[in-house]
mmCIF file of C-alpha atoms (C1' of nucleotides) in Angstrom:
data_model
loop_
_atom_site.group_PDB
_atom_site.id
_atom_site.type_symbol
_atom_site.label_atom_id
_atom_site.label_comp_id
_atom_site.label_asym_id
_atom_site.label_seq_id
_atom_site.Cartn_x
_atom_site.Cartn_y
_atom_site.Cartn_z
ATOM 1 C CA UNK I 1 -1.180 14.154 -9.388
ATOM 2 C CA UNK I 2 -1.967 9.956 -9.842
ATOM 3 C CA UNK I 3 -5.051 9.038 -7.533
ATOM 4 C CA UNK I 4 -2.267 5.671 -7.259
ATOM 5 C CA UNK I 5 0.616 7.939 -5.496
ATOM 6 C CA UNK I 6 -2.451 9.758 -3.168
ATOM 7 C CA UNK I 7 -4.003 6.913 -2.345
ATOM 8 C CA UNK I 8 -0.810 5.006 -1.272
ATOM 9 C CA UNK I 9 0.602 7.593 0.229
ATOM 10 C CA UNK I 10 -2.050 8.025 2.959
ATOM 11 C CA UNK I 11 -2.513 4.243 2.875
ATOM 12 C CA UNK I 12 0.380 4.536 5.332
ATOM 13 C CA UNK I 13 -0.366 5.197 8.638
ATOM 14 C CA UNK I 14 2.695 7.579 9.794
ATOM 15 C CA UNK I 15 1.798 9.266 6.685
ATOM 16 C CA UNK I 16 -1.509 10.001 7.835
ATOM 17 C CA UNK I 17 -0.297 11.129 11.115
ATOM 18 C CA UNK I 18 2.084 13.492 9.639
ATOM 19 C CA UNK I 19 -0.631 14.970 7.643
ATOM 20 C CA UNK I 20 -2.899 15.655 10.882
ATOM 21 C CA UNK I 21 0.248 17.235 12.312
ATOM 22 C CA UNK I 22 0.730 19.308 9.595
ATOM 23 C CA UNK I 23 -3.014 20.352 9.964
ATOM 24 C CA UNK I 24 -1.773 23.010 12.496
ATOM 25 C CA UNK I 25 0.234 24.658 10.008
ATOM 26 C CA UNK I 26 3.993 24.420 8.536
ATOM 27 C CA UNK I 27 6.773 22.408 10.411
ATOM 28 C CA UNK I 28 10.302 21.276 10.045
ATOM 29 C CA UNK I 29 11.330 17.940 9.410
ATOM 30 C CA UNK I 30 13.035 17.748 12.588
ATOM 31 C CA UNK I 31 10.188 18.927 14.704
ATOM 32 C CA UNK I 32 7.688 16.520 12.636
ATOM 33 C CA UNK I 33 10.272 13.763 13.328
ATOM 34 C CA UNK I 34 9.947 14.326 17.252
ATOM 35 C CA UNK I 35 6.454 12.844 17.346
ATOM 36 C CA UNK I 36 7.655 9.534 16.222
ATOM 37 C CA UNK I 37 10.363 7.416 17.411
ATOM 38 C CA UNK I 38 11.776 6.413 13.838
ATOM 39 C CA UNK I 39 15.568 7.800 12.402
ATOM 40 C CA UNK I 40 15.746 10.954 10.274
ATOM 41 C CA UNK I 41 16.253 9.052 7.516
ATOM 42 C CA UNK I 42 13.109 7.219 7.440
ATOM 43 C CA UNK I 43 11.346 10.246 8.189
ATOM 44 C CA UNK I 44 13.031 11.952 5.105
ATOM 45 C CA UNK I 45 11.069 9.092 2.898
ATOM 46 C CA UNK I 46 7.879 9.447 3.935
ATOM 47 C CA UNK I 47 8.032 12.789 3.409
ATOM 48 C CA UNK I 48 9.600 12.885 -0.075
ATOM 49 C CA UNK I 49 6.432 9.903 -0.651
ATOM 50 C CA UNK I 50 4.202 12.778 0.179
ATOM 51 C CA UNK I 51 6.266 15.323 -1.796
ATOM 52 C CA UNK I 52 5.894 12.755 -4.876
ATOM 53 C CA UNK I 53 1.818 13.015 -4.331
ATOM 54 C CA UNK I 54 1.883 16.699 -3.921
ATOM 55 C CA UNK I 55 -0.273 16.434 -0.500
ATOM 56 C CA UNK I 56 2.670 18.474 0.811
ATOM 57 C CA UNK I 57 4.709 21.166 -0.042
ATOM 58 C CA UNK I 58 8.389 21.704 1.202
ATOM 59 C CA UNK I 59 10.524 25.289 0.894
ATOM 60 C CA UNK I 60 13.590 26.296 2.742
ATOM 61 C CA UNK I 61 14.380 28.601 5.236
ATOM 62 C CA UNK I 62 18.068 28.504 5.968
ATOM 63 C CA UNK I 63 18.753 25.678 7.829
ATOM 64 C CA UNK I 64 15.330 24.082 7.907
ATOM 65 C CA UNK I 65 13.079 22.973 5.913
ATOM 66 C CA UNK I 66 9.376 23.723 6.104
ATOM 67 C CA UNK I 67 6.491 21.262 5.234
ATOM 68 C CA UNK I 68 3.420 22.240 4.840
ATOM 69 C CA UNK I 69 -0.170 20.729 4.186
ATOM 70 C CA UNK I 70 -1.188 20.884 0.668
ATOM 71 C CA UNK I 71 -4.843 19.729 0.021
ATOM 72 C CA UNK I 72 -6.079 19.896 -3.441
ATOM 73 C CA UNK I 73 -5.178 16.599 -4.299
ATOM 74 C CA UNK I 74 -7.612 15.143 -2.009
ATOM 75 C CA UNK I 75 -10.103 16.459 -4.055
ATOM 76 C CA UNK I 76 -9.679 13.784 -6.660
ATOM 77 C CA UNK I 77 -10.445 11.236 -4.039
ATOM 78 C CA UNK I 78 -13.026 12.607 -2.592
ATOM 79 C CA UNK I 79 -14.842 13.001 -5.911
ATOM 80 C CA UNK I 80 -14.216 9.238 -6.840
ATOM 81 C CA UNK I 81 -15.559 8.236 -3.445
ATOM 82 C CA UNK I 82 -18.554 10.321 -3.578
ATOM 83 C CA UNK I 83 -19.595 9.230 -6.938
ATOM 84 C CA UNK I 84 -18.887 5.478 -6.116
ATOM 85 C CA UNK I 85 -22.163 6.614 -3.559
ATOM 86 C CA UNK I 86 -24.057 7.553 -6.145
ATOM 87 C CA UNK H 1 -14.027 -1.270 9.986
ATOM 88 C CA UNK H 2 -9.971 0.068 9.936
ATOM 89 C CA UNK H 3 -9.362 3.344 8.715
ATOM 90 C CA UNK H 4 -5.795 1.028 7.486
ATOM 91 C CA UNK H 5 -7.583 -1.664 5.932
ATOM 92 C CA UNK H 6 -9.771 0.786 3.795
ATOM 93 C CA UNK H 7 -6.892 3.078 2.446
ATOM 94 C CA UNK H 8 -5.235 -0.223 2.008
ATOM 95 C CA UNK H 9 -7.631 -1.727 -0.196
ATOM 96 C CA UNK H 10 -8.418 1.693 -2.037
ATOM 97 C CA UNK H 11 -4.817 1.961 -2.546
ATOM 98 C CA UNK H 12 -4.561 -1.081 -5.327
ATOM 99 C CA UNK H 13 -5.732 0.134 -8.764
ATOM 100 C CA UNK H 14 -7.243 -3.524 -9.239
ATOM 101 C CA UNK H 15 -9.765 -3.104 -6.518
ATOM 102 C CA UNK H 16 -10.571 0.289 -6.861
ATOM 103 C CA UNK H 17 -11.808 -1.303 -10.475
ATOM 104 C CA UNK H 18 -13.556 -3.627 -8.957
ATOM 105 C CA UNK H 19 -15.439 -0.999 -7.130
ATOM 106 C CA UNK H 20 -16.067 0.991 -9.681
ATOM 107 C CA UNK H 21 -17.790 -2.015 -11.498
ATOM 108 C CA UNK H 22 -20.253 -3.042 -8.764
ATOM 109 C CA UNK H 23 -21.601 0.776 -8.632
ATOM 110 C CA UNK H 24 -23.656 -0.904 -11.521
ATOM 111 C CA UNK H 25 -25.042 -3.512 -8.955
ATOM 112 C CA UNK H 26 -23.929 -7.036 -7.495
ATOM 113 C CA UNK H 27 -22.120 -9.566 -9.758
ATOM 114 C CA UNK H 28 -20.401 -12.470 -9.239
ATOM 115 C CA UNK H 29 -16.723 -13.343 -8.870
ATOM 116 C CA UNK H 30 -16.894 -14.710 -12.302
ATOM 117 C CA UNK H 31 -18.176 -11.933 -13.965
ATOM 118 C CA UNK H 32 -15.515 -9.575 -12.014
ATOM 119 C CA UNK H 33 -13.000 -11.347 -12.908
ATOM 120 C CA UNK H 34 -13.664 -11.257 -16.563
ATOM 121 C CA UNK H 35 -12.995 -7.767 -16.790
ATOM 122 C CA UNK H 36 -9.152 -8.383 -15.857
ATOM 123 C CA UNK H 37 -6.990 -10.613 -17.766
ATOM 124 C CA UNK H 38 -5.787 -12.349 -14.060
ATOM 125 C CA UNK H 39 -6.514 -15.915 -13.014
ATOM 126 C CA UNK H 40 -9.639 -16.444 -10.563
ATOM 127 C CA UNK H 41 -7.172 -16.973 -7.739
ATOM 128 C CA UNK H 42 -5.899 -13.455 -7.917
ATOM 129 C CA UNK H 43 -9.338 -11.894 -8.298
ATOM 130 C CA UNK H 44 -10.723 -13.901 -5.301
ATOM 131 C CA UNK H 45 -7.747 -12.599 -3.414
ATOM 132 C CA UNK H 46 -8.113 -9.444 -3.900
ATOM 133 C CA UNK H 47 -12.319 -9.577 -3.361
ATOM 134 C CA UNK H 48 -10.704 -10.981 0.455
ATOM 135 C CA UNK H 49 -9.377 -8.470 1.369
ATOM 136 C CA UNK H 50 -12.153 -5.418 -0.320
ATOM 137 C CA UNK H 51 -14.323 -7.828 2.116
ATOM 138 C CA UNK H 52 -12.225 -7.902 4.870
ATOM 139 C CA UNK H 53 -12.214 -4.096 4.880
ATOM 140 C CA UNK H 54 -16.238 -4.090 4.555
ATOM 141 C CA UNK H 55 -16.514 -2.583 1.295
ATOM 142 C CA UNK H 56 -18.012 -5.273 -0.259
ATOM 143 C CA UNK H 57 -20.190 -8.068 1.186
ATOM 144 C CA UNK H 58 -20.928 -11.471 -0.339
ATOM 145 C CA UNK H 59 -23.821 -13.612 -0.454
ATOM 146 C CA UNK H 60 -23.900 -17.314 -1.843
ATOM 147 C CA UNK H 61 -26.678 -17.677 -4.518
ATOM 148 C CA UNK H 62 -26.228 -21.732 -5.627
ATOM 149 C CA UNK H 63 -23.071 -22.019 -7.593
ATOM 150 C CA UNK H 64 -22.670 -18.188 -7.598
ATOM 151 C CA UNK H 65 -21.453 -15.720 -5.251
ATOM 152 C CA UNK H 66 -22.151 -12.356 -5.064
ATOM 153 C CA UNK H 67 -20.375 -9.623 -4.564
ATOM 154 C CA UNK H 68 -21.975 -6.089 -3.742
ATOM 155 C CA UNK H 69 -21.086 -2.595 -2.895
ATOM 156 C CA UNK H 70 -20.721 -2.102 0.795
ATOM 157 C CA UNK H 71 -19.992 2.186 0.748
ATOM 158 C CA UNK H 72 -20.995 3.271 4.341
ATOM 159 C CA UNK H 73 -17.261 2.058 5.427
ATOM 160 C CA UNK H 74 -16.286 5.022 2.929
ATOM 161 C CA UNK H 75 -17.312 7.844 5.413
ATOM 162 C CA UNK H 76 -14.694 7.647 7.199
ATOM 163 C CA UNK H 77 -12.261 8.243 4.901
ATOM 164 C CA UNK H 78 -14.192 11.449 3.661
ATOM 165 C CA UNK H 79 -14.434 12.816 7.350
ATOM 166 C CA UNK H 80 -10.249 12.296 7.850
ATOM 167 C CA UNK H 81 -10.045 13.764 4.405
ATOM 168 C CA UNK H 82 -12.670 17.149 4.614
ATOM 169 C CA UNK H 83 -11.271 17.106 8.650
ATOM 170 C CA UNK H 84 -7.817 17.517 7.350
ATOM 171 C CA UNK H 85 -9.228 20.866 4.875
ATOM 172 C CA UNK H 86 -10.377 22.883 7.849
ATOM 173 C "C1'" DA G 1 38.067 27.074 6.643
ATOM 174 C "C1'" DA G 2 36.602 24.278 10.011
ATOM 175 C "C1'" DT G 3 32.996 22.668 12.658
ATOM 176 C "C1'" DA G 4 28.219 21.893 13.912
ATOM 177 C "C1'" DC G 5 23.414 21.234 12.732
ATOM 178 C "C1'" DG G 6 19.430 19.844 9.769
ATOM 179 C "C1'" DT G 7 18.158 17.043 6.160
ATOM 180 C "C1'" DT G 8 18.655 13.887 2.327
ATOM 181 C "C1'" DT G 9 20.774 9.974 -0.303
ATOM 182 C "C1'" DA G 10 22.877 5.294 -0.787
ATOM 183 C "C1'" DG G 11 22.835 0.746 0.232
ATOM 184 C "C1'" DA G 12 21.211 -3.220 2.971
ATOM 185 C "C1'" DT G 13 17.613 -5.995 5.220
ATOM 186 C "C1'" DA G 14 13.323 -7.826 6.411
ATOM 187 C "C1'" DA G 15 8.430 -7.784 5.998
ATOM 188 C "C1'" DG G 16 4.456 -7.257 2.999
ATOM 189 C "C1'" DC G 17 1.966 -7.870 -1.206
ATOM 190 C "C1'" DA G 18 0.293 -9.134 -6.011
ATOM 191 C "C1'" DT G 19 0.514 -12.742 -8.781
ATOM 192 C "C1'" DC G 20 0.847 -17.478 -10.414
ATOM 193 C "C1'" DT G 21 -0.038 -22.807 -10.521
ATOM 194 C "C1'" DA G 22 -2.016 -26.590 -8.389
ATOM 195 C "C1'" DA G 23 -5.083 -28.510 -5.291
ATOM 196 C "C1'" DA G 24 -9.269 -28.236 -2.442
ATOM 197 C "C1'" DT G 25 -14.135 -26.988 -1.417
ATOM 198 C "C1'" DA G 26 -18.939 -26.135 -2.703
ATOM 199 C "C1'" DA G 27 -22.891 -26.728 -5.414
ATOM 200 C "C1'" DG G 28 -25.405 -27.993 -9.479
ATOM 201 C "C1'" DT G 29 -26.175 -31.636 -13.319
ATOM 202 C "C1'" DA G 30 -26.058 -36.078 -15.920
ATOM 203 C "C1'" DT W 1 -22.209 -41.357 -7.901
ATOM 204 C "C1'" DA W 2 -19.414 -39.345 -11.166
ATOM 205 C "C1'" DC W 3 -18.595 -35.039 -13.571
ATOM 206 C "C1'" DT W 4 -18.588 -30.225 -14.530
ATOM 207 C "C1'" DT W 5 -18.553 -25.395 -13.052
ATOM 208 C "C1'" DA W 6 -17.648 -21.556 -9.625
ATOM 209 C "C1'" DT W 7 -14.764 -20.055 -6.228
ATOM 210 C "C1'" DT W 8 -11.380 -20.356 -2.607
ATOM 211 C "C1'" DT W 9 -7.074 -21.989 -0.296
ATOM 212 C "C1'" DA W 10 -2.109 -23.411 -0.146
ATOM 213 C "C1'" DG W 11 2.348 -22.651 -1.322
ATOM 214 C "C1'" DA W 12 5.885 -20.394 -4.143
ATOM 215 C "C1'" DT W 13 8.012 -16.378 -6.460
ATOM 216 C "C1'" DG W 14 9.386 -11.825 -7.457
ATOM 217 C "C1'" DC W 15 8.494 -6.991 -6.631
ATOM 218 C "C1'" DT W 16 7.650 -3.259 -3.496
ATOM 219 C "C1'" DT W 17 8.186 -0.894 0.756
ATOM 220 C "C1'" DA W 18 9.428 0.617 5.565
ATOM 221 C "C1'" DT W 19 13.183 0.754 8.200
ATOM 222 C "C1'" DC W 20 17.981 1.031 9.589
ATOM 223 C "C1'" DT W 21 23.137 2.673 9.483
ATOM 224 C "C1'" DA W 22 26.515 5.296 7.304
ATOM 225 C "C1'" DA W 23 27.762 8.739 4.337
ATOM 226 C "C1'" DA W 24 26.873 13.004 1.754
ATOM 227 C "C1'" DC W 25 24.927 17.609 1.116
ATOM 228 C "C1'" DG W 26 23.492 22.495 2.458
ATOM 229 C "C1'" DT W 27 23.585 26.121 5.379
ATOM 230 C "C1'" DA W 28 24.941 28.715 9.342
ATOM 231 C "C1'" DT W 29 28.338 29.857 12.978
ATOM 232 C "C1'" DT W 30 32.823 30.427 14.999
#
DNA sequence: AATACGTTTAGATAAGCATCTAAATAAGTA
DNA sequence: TACTTATTTAGATGCTTATCTAAACGTATT
């Protein structure tokens, strides 16, 4: 819920890209991992990262995992950009 | 102009300070740096690289320079961020 | 229970970054 | 010109982070 953990966690930019993918609703970890050519393993951090700054959600389904796109954080950013426009 | 260089700089609790000082208007590095118990080499390092991502400019006034709020870079942030709410 | 599949955790490595001290540049002042 | 003040640059250090491999964990299937 720290602006800190939001802000560095889409100050990364295979964070941000999992975030657009996730735009088109829930996905496992393995099918998010598919669109990059890193390991599981560094997949599995970036995703706990945006676990930690609650811009995602996770839940299980069996076997898989789902994540899924959690946005109300970003409202504490956008509010501190909007009033640094005055 | 780098959507990376902006979340970057935004994602260091010592510049977001910053910015949130020179919503009152321009000031110098001095003045900045005042506010932060770190040495003038560390402030001017970190004004670098707020400048380097355009949200601040500079402007040399005799001994003094400065600093000012540069915002319009901001917008693209907010249209990733209200994109990625639907 | 044994094996396979999806995902995370542990530990290592290399690159990046915030910070410092010391030295350099830039501009005003005596 | 010498000296002071404002700021940056250079180089070093320690912390953080992204990534990897290997191992562990959780769940389903045979």
């Amino acid at each position: 819920m720290s602006f800190q953990k939001t802000a560095k966690a889409i100050s990364d930019p295979t964070r941000r890209e999992i975030l657009n993918l996730l735009k088109a609703g829930p996905m496992t970890a393995g099918d998010i991992g598919e669109h990059f050519k890193t390991t599981g393993a560094t997949m599995s951090h970036h995703l706990s990262i945006l676990k930690e700054a609650e811009l995602i959600t996770d839940e299980r389904k069996g076997k898989y995992i789902y994540y899924e796109l959690n946005m109300t954080v970003l409202d504490e950013i956008l509010t501190w950009m909007t009033s640094l426009r005055g």
